PDB file of C-alpha atoms in Angstrom:
ATOM      1  CA  MET A   1      81.150 -49.145 321.082  1.00 50.00           C
ATOM      2  CA  SER A   2      83.445 -51.999 322.124  1.00 77.00           C
ATOM      3  CA  PRO A   3      85.746 -51.381 325.112  1.00 94.00           C
ATOM      4  CA  VAL A   4      89.241 -50.463 323.904  1.00 96.00           C
ATOM      5  CA  ALA A   5      92.640 -49.927 325.513  1.00 98.00           C
ATOM      6  CA  PHE A   6      95.751 -48.301 324.057  1.00 98.00           C
ATOM      7  CA  ALA A   7      99.092 -50.129 324.316  1.00 98.00           C
ATOM      8  CA  PRO A   8     101.791 -47.472 323.856  1.00 99.00           C
ATOM      9  CA  ALA A   9     105.322 -48.165 322.688  1.00 99.00           C
ATOM     10  CA  LYS A  10     107.805 -48.185 325.569  1.00 99.00           C
ATOM     11  CA  ILE A  11     110.988 -46.182 325.049  1.00 99.00           C
ATOM     12  CA  ASN A  12     114.105 -46.614 327.194  1.00 99.00           C
ATOM     13  CA  LEU A  13     115.561 -43.106 327.296  1.00 99.00           C
ATOM     14  CA  PHE A  14     118.577 -44.737 328.900  1.00 99.00           C
ATOM     15  CA  LEU A  15     119.263 -48.341 329.888  1.00 98.00           C
ATOM     16  CA  HIS A  16     122.109 -49.297 332.216  1.00 98.00           C
ATOM     17  CA  VAL A  17     122.632 -53.044 332.658  1.00 98.00           C
ATOM     18  CA  GLY A  18     124.773 -54.793 335.259  1.00 98.00           C
ATOM     19  CA  ALA A  19     126.438 -58.181 335.509  1.00 97.00           C
ATOM     20  CA  PRO A  20     124.109 -61.181 335.785  1.00 96.00           C
ATOM     21  CA  GLY A  21     123.435 -62.540 339.255  1.00 93.00           C
ATOM     22  CA  ALA A  22     123.535 -66.165 340.353  1.00 93.00           C
ATOM     23  CA  ASP A  23     120.007 -66.555 338.981  1.00 91.00           C
ATOM     24  CA  GLY A  24     121.131 -65.385 335.536  1.00 90.00           C
ATOM     25  CA  PHE A  25     119.099 -62.176 335.615  1.00 92.00           C
ATOM     26  CA  HIS A  26     120.689 -58.793 334.969  1.00 96.00           C
ATOM     27  CA  PRO A  27     120.001 -55.814 337.250  1.00 97.00           C
ATOM     28  CA  LEU A  28     119.152 -52.648 335.387  1.00 97.00           C
ATOM     29  CA  CYS A  29     118.355 -48.994 335.737  1.00 98.00           C
ATOM     30  CA  SER A  30     116.271 -47.322 333.060  1.00 98.00           C
ATOM     31  CA  LEU A  31     114.280 -44.161 332.516  1.00 99.00           C
ATOM     32  CA  MET A  32     111.215 -45.160 330.524  1.00 99.00           C
ATOM     33  CA  ALA A  33     108.747 -42.991 328.652  1.00 99.00           C
ATOM     34  CA  PHE A  34     105.845 -43.994 326.435  1.00 99.00           C
ATOM     35  CA  ALA A  35     104.970 -42.944 322.907  1.00 99.00           C
ATOM     36  CA  ASP A  36     101.608 -41.785 321.627  1.00 98.00           C
ATOM     37  CA  VAL A  37     101.844 -44.536 319.000  1.00 99.00           C
ATOM     38  CA  GLY A  38     101.148 -48.156 319.801  1.00 98.00           C
ATOM     39  CA  ASP A  39      98.865 -51.161 319.501  1.00 98.00           C
ATOM     40  CA  ARG A  40      95.181 -51.393 320.444  1.00 98.00           C
ATOM     41  CA  VAL A  41      93.306 -54.061 322.350  1.00 98.00           C
ATOM     42  CA  VAL A  42      89.539 -54.319 321.840  1.00 97.00           C
ATOM     43  CA  LEU A  43      87.120 -56.487 323.821  1.00 95.00           C
ATOM     44  CA  HIS A  44      84.327 -58.295 321.970  1.00 92.00           C
ATOM     45  CA  GLU A  45      81.864 -61.132 322.454  1.00 90.00           C
ATOM     46  CA  ALA A  46      83.119 -64.639 321.657  1.00 91.00           C
ATOM     47  CA  ASP A  47      82.251 -68.267 322.298  1.00 89.00           C
ATOM     48  CA  ALA A  48      85.511 -68.788 324.186  1.00 88.00           C
ATOM     49  CA  LEU A  49      88.460 -66.738 325.383  1.00 89.00           C
ATOM     50  CA  SER A  50      90.694 -66.045 322.394  1.00 89.00           C
ATOM     51  CA  VAL A  51      92.901 -63.383 320.851  1.00 92.00           C
ATOM     52  CA  ARG A  52      92.476 -62.316 317.236  1.00 93.00           C
ATOM     53  CA  VAL A  53      95.523 -60.483 315.856  1.00 94.00           C
ATOM     54  CA  HIS A  54      95.359 -58.136 312.882  1.00 95.00           C
ATOM     55  CA  GLY A  55      97.222 -55.120 311.587  1.00 95.00           C
ATOM     56  CA  PRO A  56     100.449 -54.539 309.640  1.00 96.00           C
ATOM     57  CA  PHE A  57     102.631 -56.550 312.036  1.00 95.00           C
ATOM     58  CA  ALA A  58     100.163 -59.358 312.783  1.00 90.00           C
ATOM     59  CA  GLY A  59     102.152 -61.757 310.631  1.00 86.00           C
ATOM     60  CA  MET A  60     105.117 -61.461 312.980  1.00 80.00           C
ATOM     61  CA  LEU A  61     102.974 -63.135 315.667  1.00 80.00           C
ATOM     62  CA  ALA A  62     101.683 -65.912 313.417  1.00 71.00           C
ATOM     63  CA  GLY A  63     101.695 -69.236 315.221  1.00 63.00           C
ATOM     64  CA  GLU A  64     102.171 -67.621 318.643  1.00 64.00           C
ATOM     65  CA  GLY A  65      99.068 -69.131 320.202  1.00 65.00           C
ATOM     66  CA  ASP A  66      99.878 -68.430 323.843  1.00 75.00           C
ATOM     67  CA  ASN A  67     100.851 -64.775 323.615  1.00 88.00           C
ATOM     68  CA  LEU A  68     101.101 -62.323 326.503  1.00 93.00           C
ATOM     69  CA  VAL A  69      97.633 -60.886 325.877  1.00 94.00           C
ATOM     70  CA  LEU A  70      96.039 -64.303 326.276  1.00 93.00           C
ATOM     71  CA  ARG A  71      98.133 -65.076 329.359  1.00 94.00           C
ATOM     72  CA  ALA A  72      97.160 -61.740 330.907  1.00 95.00           C
ATOM     73  CA  ALA A  73      93.474 -62.380 330.217  1.00 94.00           C
ATOM     74  CA  ARG A  74      93.614 -65.849 331.736  1.00 93.00           C
ATOM     75  CA  ALA A  75      95.396 -64.576 334.846  1.00 94.00           C
ATOM     76  CA  LEU A  76      92.821 -61.850 335.460  1.00 94.00           C
ATOM     77  CA  ILE A  77      89.735 -63.929 334.651  1.00 90.00           C
ATOM     78  CA  ALA A  78      90.972 -66.592 337.070  1.00 89.00           C
ATOM     79  CA  ARG A  79      90.429 -64.015 339.822  1.00 86.00           C
ATOM     80  CA  ALA A  80      86.878 -63.209 338.710  1.00 81.00           C
ATOM     81  CA  ARG A  81      83.890 -64.633 340.543  1.00 76.00           C
ATOM     82  CA  GLY A  82      81.026 -66.294 338.704  1.00 73.00           C
ATOM     83  CA  PRO A  83      80.830 -68.066 335.350  1.00 75.00           C
ATOM     84  CA  GLN A  84      83.506 -67.716 332.689  1.00 75.00           C
ATOM     85  CA  PRO A  85      82.681 -64.620 330.597  1.00 80.00           C
ATOM     86  CA  LEU A  86      82.102 -65.158 326.887  1.00 83.00           C
ATOM     87  CA  ILE A  87      84.620 -62.655 325.599  1.00 89.00           C
ATOM     88  CA  GLY A  88      87.464 -62.416 323.148  1.00 92.00           C
ATOM     89  CA  LEU A  89      90.170 -59.873 322.494  1.00 95.00           C
ATOM     90  CA  SER A  90      91.213 -58.267 319.240  1.00 96.00           C
ATOM     91  CA  LEU A  91      94.811 -57.034 319.049  1.00 96.00           C
ATOM     92  CA  GLU A  92      95.595 -54.477 316.367  1.00 97.00           C
ATOM     93  CA  LYS A  93      99.347 -54.905 315.952  1.00 97.00           C
ATOM     94  CA  LEU A  94     100.727 -51.561 314.786  1.00 97.00           C
ATOM     95  CA  LEU A  95     104.185 -51.889 316.383  1.00 98.00           C
ATOM     96  CA  PRO A  96     106.966 -54.128 315.073  1.00 96.00           C
ATOM     97  CA  VAL A  97     107.727 -57.257 317.106  1.00 94.00           C
ATOM     98  CA  ALA A  98     111.045 -57.980 318.878  1.00 91.00           C
ATOM     99  CA  ALA A  99     111.795 -54.292 318.461  1.00 96.00           C
ATOM    100  CA  GLY A 100     112.769 -52.964 321.907  1.00 96.00           C
ATOM    101  CA  LEU A 101     109.387 -51.271 322.333  1.00 97.00           C
ATOM    102  CA  GLY A 102     107.895 -53.495 325.035  1.00 95.00           C
ATOM    103  CA  GLY A 103     105.018 -54.280 322.700  1.00 94.00           C
ATOM    104  CA  GLY A 104     104.037 -57.602 324.226  1.00 94.00           C
ATOM    105  CA  SER A 105     104.129 -56.230 327.776  1.00 96.00           C
ATOM    106  CA  SER A 106     102.204 -53.117 326.775  1.00 98.00           C
ATOM    107  CA  ASP A 107      99.601 -55.234 324.966  1.00 97.00           C
ATOM    108  CA  ALA A 108      99.229 -57.365 328.106  1.00 97.00           C
ATOM    109  CA  GLY A 109      98.839 -54.251 330.253  1.00 98.00           C
ATOM    110  CA  ALA A 110      96.139 -52.915 327.946  1.00 98.00           C
ATOM    111  CA  ALA A 111      94.312 -56.244 328.146  1.00 97.00           C
ATOM    112  CA  LEU A 112      94.438 -56.192 331.954  1.00 97.00           C
ATOM    113  CA  ARG A 113      93.053 -52.654 332.123  1.00 97.00           C
ATOM    114  CA  VAL A 114      90.214 -53.153 329.653  1.00 96.00           C
ATOM    115  CA  LEU A 115      89.188 -56.506 331.142  1.00 95.00           C
ATOM    116  CA  ARG A 116      89.181 -55.253 334.732  1.00 95.00           C
ATOM    117  CA  THR A 117      86.940 -52.345 333.780  1.00 92.00           C
ATOM    118  CA  ALA A 118      84.607 -54.174 331.402  1.00 90.00           C
ATOM    119  CA  LEU A 119      84.137 -57.266 333.567  1.00 89.00           C
ATOM    120  CA  GLY A 120      84.175 -55.474 336.914  1.00 89.00           C
ATOM    121  CA  VAL A 121      86.840 -57.811 338.296  1.00 91.00           C
ATOM    122  CA  GLN A 122      87.497 -56.964 341.948  1.00 90.00           C
ATOM    123  CA  VAL A 123      91.268 -56.576 341.691  1.00 93.00           C
ATOM    124  CA  ASP A 124      93.010 -53.479 343.049  1.00 95.00           C
ATOM    125  CA  ASP A 125      95.921 -51.695 341.398  1.00 95.00           C
ATOM    126  CA  VAL A 126      98.542 -53.487 343.505  1.00 94.00           C
ATOM    127  CA  GLU A 127      97.260 -56.920 342.517  1.00 95.00           C
ATOM    128  CA  LEU A 128      96.924 -55.858 338.894  1.00 96.00           C
ATOM    129  CA  GLU A 129     100.551 -54.691 338.963  1.00 94.00           C
ATOM    130  CA  ALA A 130     101.599 -58.057 340.407  1.00 94.00           C
ATOM    131  CA  ILE A 131      99.864 -59.853 337.536  1.00 95.00           C
ATOM    132  CA  ALA A 132     101.565 -57.569 335.017  1.00 96.00           C
ATOM    133  CA  ALA A 133     104.978 -58.083 336.630  1.00 94.00           C
ATOM    134  CA  SER A 134     104.546 -61.859 336.474  1.00 93.00           C
ATOM    135  CA  LEU A 135     104.259 -61.638 332.683  1.00 92.00           C
ATOM    136  CA  GLY A 136     107.694 -60.109 332.047  1.00 88.00           C
ATOM    137  CA  ALA A 137     110.355 -57.649 333.155  1.00 87.00           C
ATOM    138  CA  ASP A 138     108.600 -54.682 331.493  1.00 91.00           C
ATOM    139  CA  GLY A 139     105.156 -55.789 332.629  1.00 95.00           C
ATOM    140  CA  ALA A 140     104.707 -53.532 335.642  1.00 94.00           C
ATOM    141  CA  ALA A 141     106.111 -50.453 333.893  1.00 96.00           C
ATOM    142  CA  CYS A 142     103.964 -51.000 330.808  1.00 97.00           C
ATOM    143  CA  LEU A 143     100.722 -51.510 332.743  1.00 97.00           C
ATOM    144  CA  TRP A 144      99.968 -47.814 333.208  1.00 96.00           C
ATOM    145  CA  GLY A 145     102.172 -46.287 330.496  1.00 97.00           C
ATOM    146  CA  ARG A 146     103.501 -43.568 332.803  1.00 98.00           C
ATOM    147  CA  PRO A 147     107.130 -42.349 332.715  1.00 98.00           C
ATOM    148  CA  VAL A 148     109.080 -44.220 335.392  1.00 98.00           C
ATOM    149  CA  LEU A 149     112.563 -45.011 336.628  1.00 98.00           C
ATOM    150  CA  ALA A 150     112.850 -48.800 336.640  1.00 98.00           C
ATOM    151  CA  GLN A 151     115.357 -50.767 338.716  1.00 97.00           C
ATOM    152  CA  GLY A 152     115.948 -54.358 339.786  1.00 95.00           C
ATOM    153  CA  ARG A 153     114.828 -56.570 336.928  1.00 93.00           C
ATOM    154  CA  GLY A 154     112.522 -53.771 335.835  1.00 93.00           C
ATOM    155  CA  GLU A 155     109.891 -54.336 338.504  1.00 91.00           C
ATOM    156  CA  LEU A 156     111.050 -51.692 341.027  1.00 94.00           C
ATOM    157  CA  LEU A 157     109.425 -48.487 339.857  1.00 96.00           C
ATOM    158  CA  THR A 158     109.568 -44.877 340.989  1.00 97.00           C
ATOM    159  CA  PRO A 159     107.945 -41.908 339.238  1.00 97.00           C
ATOM    160  CA  ALA A 160     110.124 -40.216 336.645  1.00 98.00           C
ATOM    161  CA  PRO A 161     111.024 -36.546 336.906  1.00 98.00           C
ATOM    162  CA  VAL A 162     108.561 -34.197 335.269  1.00 98.00           C
ATOM    163  CA  LEU A 163     109.360 -34.358 331.570  1.00 98.00           C
ATOM    164  CA  PRO A 164     108.946 -31.618 328.973  1.00 97.00           C
ATOM    165  CA  THR A 165     107.094 -32.210 325.735  1.00 94.00           C
ATOM    166  CA  ILE A 166     109.305 -34.661 323.832  1.00 98.00           C
ATOM    167  CA  GLU A 167     108.914 -34.569 320.068  1.00 99.00           C
ATOM    168  CA  ALA A 168     110.552 -37.668 318.619  1.00 99.00           C
ATOM    169  CA  VAL A 169     111.002 -39.972 315.659  1.00 99.00           C
ATOM    170  CA  LEU A 170     111.096 -43.763 315.961  1.00 99.00           C
ATOM    171  CA  VAL A 171     112.995 -45.784 313.360  1.00 99.00           C
ATOM    172  CA  ASN A 172     113.268 -49.551 312.987  1.00 99.00           C
ATOM    173  CA  PRO A 173     115.254 -51.119 310.117  1.00 98.00           C
ATOM    174  CA  ARG A 174     112.696 -53.954 309.989  1.00 97.00           C
ATOM    175  CA  VAL A 175     115.118 -56.368 311.598  1.00 96.00           C
ATOM    176  CA  GLU A 176     113.988 -58.563 314.487  1.00 92.00           C
ATOM    177  CA  VAL A 177     116.442 -58.791 317.384  1.00 95.00           C
ATOM    178  CA  ALA A 178     115.902 -61.488 320.008  1.00 95.00           C
ATOM    179  CA  THR A 179     116.440 -60.157 323.525  1.00 95.00           C
ATOM    180  CA  PRO A 180     118.153 -63.363 324.798  1.00 96.00           C
ATOM    181  CA  ALA A 181     120.653 -63.168 321.933  1.00 98.00           C
ATOM    182  CA  VAL A 182     121.486 -59.549 322.772  1.00 98.00           C
ATOM    183  CA  TYR A 183     122.043 -60.383 326.436  1.00 97.00           C
ATOM    184  CA  LYS A 184     124.229 -63.344 325.465  1.00 97.00           C
ATOM    185  CA  ALA A 185     126.368 -61.043 323.328  1.00 98.00           C
ATOM    186  CA  PHE A 186     126.400 -58.467 326.138  1.00 98.00           C
ATOM    187  CA  ASP A 187     127.696 -61.076 328.595  1.00 97.00           C
ATOM    188  CA  ALA A 188     130.363 -62.165 326.107  1.00 96.00           C
ATOM    189  CA  ILE A 189     131.641 -58.590 325.817  1.00 95.00           C
ATOM    190  CA  GLY A 190     131.756 -58.381 329.609  1.00 94.00           C
ATOM    191  CA  ARG A 191     131.531 -54.597 329.957  1.00 93.00           C
ATOM    192  CA  PHE A 192     128.841 -54.396 332.606  1.00 95.00           C
ATOM    193  CA  GLY A 193     127.346 -51.066 333.576  1.00 90.00           C
ATOM    194  CA  ASP A 194     126.802 -49.291 336.869  1.00 94.00           C
ATOM    195  CA  VAL A 195     123.124 -49.649 337.741  1.00 97.00           C
ATOM    196  CA  GLU A 196     123.001 -47.150 340.587  1.00 96.00           C
ATOM    197  CA  PRO A 197     120.418 -44.488 339.718  1.00 96.00           C
ATOM    198  CA  PRO A 198     122.073 -41.317 338.417  1.00 96.00           C
ATOM    199  CA  PRO A 199     121.216 -38.038 340.141  1.00 95.00           C
ATOM    200  CA  LEU A 200     117.890 -36.884 338.755  1.00 96.00           C
ATOM    201  CA  PRO A 201     116.351 -33.414 338.960  1.00 96.00           C
ATOM    202  CA  PRO A 202     112.706 -33.170 340.042  1.00 97.00           C
ATOM    203  CA  ALA A 203     111.918 -31.820 336.574  1.00 98.00           C
ATOM    204  CA  PHE A 204     113.551 -31.166 333.223  1.00 98.00           C
ATOM    205  CA  GLU A 205     112.696 -27.624 332.196  1.00 97.00           C
ATOM    206  CA  SER A 206     113.247 -28.100 328.467  1.00 98.00           C
ATOM    207  CA  VAL A 207     113.789 -30.841 325.930  1.00 99.00           C
ATOM    208  CA  GLU A 208     117.279 -29.449 325.303  1.00 98.00           C
ATOM    209  CA  GLU A 209     118.118 -29.893 328.994  1.00 98.00           C
ATOM    210  CA  LEU A 210     116.760 -33.443 328.911  1.00 99.00           C
ATOM    211  CA  ALA A 211     118.725 -34.337 325.767  1.00 99.00           C
ATOM    212  CA  ALA A 212     121.953 -32.944 327.223  1.00 98.00           C
ATOM    213  CA  TRP A 213     121.428 -34.969 330.401  1.00 98.00           C
ATOM    214  CA  LEU A 214     120.617 -38.117 328.421  1.00 99.00           C
ATOM    215  CA  GLY A 215     123.850 -37.572 326.504  1.00 98.00           C
ATOM    216  CA  MET A 216     125.692 -38.461 329.712  1.00 98.00           C
ATOM    217  CA  MET A 217     123.722 -41.712 329.981  1.00 98.00           C
ATOM    218  CA  ARG A 218     123.824 -44.741 327.668  1.00 98.00           C
ATOM    219  CA  ASN A 219     122.139 -47.924 326.495  1.00 98.00           C
ATOM    220  CA  ASP A 220     124.463 -50.749 327.511  1.00 98.00           C
ATOM    221  CA  LEU A 221     122.775 -53.151 325.080  1.00 98.00           C
ATOM    222  CA  GLU A 222     123.425 -50.954 322.065  1.00 98.00           C
ATOM    223  CA  ALA A 223     126.900 -52.283 321.191  1.00 98.00           C
ATOM    224  CA  PRO A 224     125.983 -55.991 321.385  1.00 98.00           C
ATOM    225  CA  ALA A 225     122.770 -55.360 319.439  1.00 98.00           C
ATOM    226  CA  VAL A 226     124.670 -53.536 316.685  1.00 98.00           C
ATOM    227  CA  GLY A 227     127.100 -56.460 316.582  1.00 98.00           C
ATOM    228  CA  LEU A 228     124.193 -58.810 315.904  1.00 98.00           C
ATOM    229  CA  ALA A 229     122.315 -56.463 313.576  1.00 98.00           C
ATOM    230  CA  PRO A 230     124.579 -53.862 311.909  1.00 98.00           C
ATOM    231  CA  GLU A 231     121.459 -52.231 310.458  1.00 99.00           C
ATOM    232  CA  ILE A 232     120.897 -50.709 313.901  1.00 99.00           C
ATOM    233  CA  GLY A 233     124.202 -48.889 313.548  1.00 99.00           C
ATOM    234  CA  ASP A 234     123.034 -47.575 310.175  1.00 99.00           C
ATOM    235  CA  VAL A 235     119.882 -46.183 311.784  1.00 99.00           C
ATOM    236  CA  LEU A 236     121.802 -44.518 314.612  1.00 99.00           C
ATOM    237  CA  ALA A 237     124.329 -42.988 312.218  1.00 99.00           C
ATOM    238  CA  THR A 238     121.572 -41.712 309.932  1.00 99.00           C
ATOM    239  CA  LEU A 239     119.691 -40.066 312.786  1.00 99.00           C
ATOM    240  CA  ALA A 240     122.812 -38.611 314.402  1.00 98.00           C
ATOM    241  CA  ASP A 241     123.860 -36.978 311.122  1.00 98.00           C
ATOM    242  CA  GLU A 242     120.647 -34.972 310.775  1.00 98.00           C
ATOM    243  CA  ARG A 243     120.580 -31.414 312.097  1.00 98.00           C
ATOM    244  CA  GLU A 244     117.209 -31.823 313.842  1.00 99.00           C
ATOM    245  CA  THR A 245     118.452 -34.606 316.120  1.00 99.00           C
ATOM    246  CA  LEU A 246     119.335 -33.577 319.667  1.00 99.00           C
ATOM    247  CA  ILE A 247     120.157 -37.164 320.631  1.00 99.00           C
ATOM    248  CA  ALA A 248     119.780 -40.561 318.960  1.00 99.00           C
ATOM    249  CA  ARG A 249     119.723 -43.828 320.886  1.00 99.00           C
ATOM    250  CA  MET A 250     118.486 -47.408 320.683  1.00 99.00           C
ATOM    251  CA  SER A 251     115.518 -48.440 322.835  1.00 99.00           C
ATOM    252  CA  GLY A 252     115.618 -51.630 324.891  1.00 98.00           C
ATOM    253  CA  SER A 253     117.449 -54.480 323.199  1.00 98.00           C
ATOM    254  CA  GLY A 254     116.672 -53.064 319.739  1.00 96.00           C
ATOM    255  CA  ALA A 255     116.251 -52.775 316.932  1.00 98.00           C
ATOM    256  CA  THR A 256     114.132 -49.610 317.233  1.00 99.00           C
ATOM    257  CA  CYS A 257     116.016 -46.353 317.704  1.00 99.00           C
ATOM    258  CA  PHE A 258     114.703 -42.907 318.553  1.00 99.00           C
ATOM    259  CA  ALA A 259     115.708 -39.341 317.875  1.00 99.00           C
ATOM    260  CA  ILE A 260     114.618 -36.478 320.109  1.00 99.00           C
ATOM    261  CA  CYS A 261     114.039 -33.099 318.469  1.00 99.00           C
ATOM    262  CA  SER A 262     113.538 -29.597 319.813  1.00 98.00           C
ATOM    263  CA  SER A 263     110.085 -29.030 318.262  1.00 98.00           C
ATOM    264  CA  ASP A 264     107.284 -30.650 316.310  1.00 98.00           C
ATOM    265  CA  ILE A 265     108.430 -28.863 313.153  1.00 99.00           C
ATOM    266  CA  GLU A 266     111.935 -30.281 313.535  1.00 99.00           C
ATOM    267  CA  ALA A 267     110.624 -33.785 314.211  1.00 99.00           C
ATOM    268  CA  ASP A 268     108.267 -33.634 311.223  1.00 99.00           C
ATOM    269  CA  ALA A 269     111.133 -32.597 308.960  1.00 99.00           C
ATOM    270  CA  LEU A 270     113.403 -35.346 310.286  1.00 99.00           C
ATOM    271  CA  ALA A 271     110.774 -38.042 309.839  1.00 99.00           C
ATOM    272  CA  GLU A 272     109.994 -36.922 306.285  1.00 99.00           C
ATOM    273  CA  ARG A 273     113.676 -36.944 305.354  1.00 98.00           C
ATOM    274  CA  VAL A 274     114.338 -40.384 306.845  1.00 99.00           C
ATOM    275  CA  VAL A 275     111.334 -41.810 304.980  1.00 99.00           C
ATOM    276  CA  ALA A 276     112.660 -40.313 301.736  1.00 99.00           C
ATOM    277  CA  MET A 277     116.201 -41.586 302.326  1.00 98.00           C
ATOM    278  CA  ARG A 278     115.302 -45.041 303.627  1.00 98.00           C
ATOM    279  CA  PRO A 279     111.772 -45.967 302.516  1.00 98.00           C
ATOM    280  CA  GLY A 280     112.243 -49.567 303.622  1.00 98.00           C
ATOM    281  CA  TRP A 281     112.604 -48.607 307.269  1.00 99.00           C
ATOM    282  CA  TRP A 282     109.675 -48.285 309.685  1.00 99.00           C
ATOM    283  CA  THR A 283     109.685 -44.589 310.560  1.00 99.00           C
ATOM    284  CA  VAL A 284     107.072 -42.984 312.811  1.00 99.00           C
ATOM    285  CA  ARG A 285     106.629 -39.497 314.224  1.00 99.00           C
ATOM    286  CA  CYS A 286     105.549 -39.458 317.840  1.00 99.00           C
ATOM    287  CA  ARG A 287     105.513 -37.658 321.136  1.00 99.00           C
ATOM    288  CA  LEU A 288     107.050 -39.258 324.241  1.00 99.00           C
ATOM    289  CA  GLY A 289     105.618 -39.009 327.747  1.00 98.00           C
ATOM    290  CA  GLY A 290     102.405 -40.593 328.925  1.00 96.00           C
ATOM    291  CA  PRO A 291      99.983 -41.746 330.007  1.00 96.00           C
ATOM    292  CA  TRP A 292      97.950 -41.385 326.811  1.00 96.00           C
ATOM    293  CA  PRO A 293      94.180 -41.669 326.220  1.00 94.00           C
ATOM    294  CA  GLU A 294      92.838 -45.183 325.739  1.00 92.00           C
ATOM    295  CA  SER A 295      91.436 -44.444 322.283  1.00 74.00           C
TER     296      SER A 295
END
């Protein structure tokens, strides 16, 4: 069986974003969890290092020759001793692209994990995290797929409080939203958030407690993203109107939104109804938390 690694969708349960610094980067504070749905990276023999993309969203990466998976592989293999291994990577793209799910960073993290194990590259966790962080703001958080509180540019990580079982529904209106465009709109609005970490309990005892606490938080990129893609507002309104939804929010810079429900039965019912009402949307039932098994 070929070595495989799971690349879970990243969900920003909240995302507070501050004013840009002199370097143009925005400080942030975000509680991140990971879904049990995502992409898959498989290692196989090849004549030269390459990435083969397939799956329902492969077309959204067409023409992207130097993607994050390939960059991650090159960075790790450069640290390996001996001859260049004859390997390739297959990326099964099951998550939409430019969707606020950290897909590229999670794919890169999966590639780093599977390559380190399969090739026996002598790189410790700290160095692997440094490679992941060099690939993007979500890189370090997405490497292990564990719930974390992220600060700085996203590279300063502390363990999240203990989370309850989170039954959720992910919905994307099949609209791509470019992160730079959202940040540009965010800067134009000029309502910058406080990025000091909010008081966090050591554990949330129930999903209802978590949802109530999240209701006091926000996603500062939601308003500018909705301004660029009103379909996101339609998704949020649809989810918020359903009785099963404890809280609905956008993840990352959009366009994917999530709804948290009190049970698997409630989440199943919500997902089925959204699919019936809006069959053109990408709607997926999932559980949030992590880390999840590799296959």
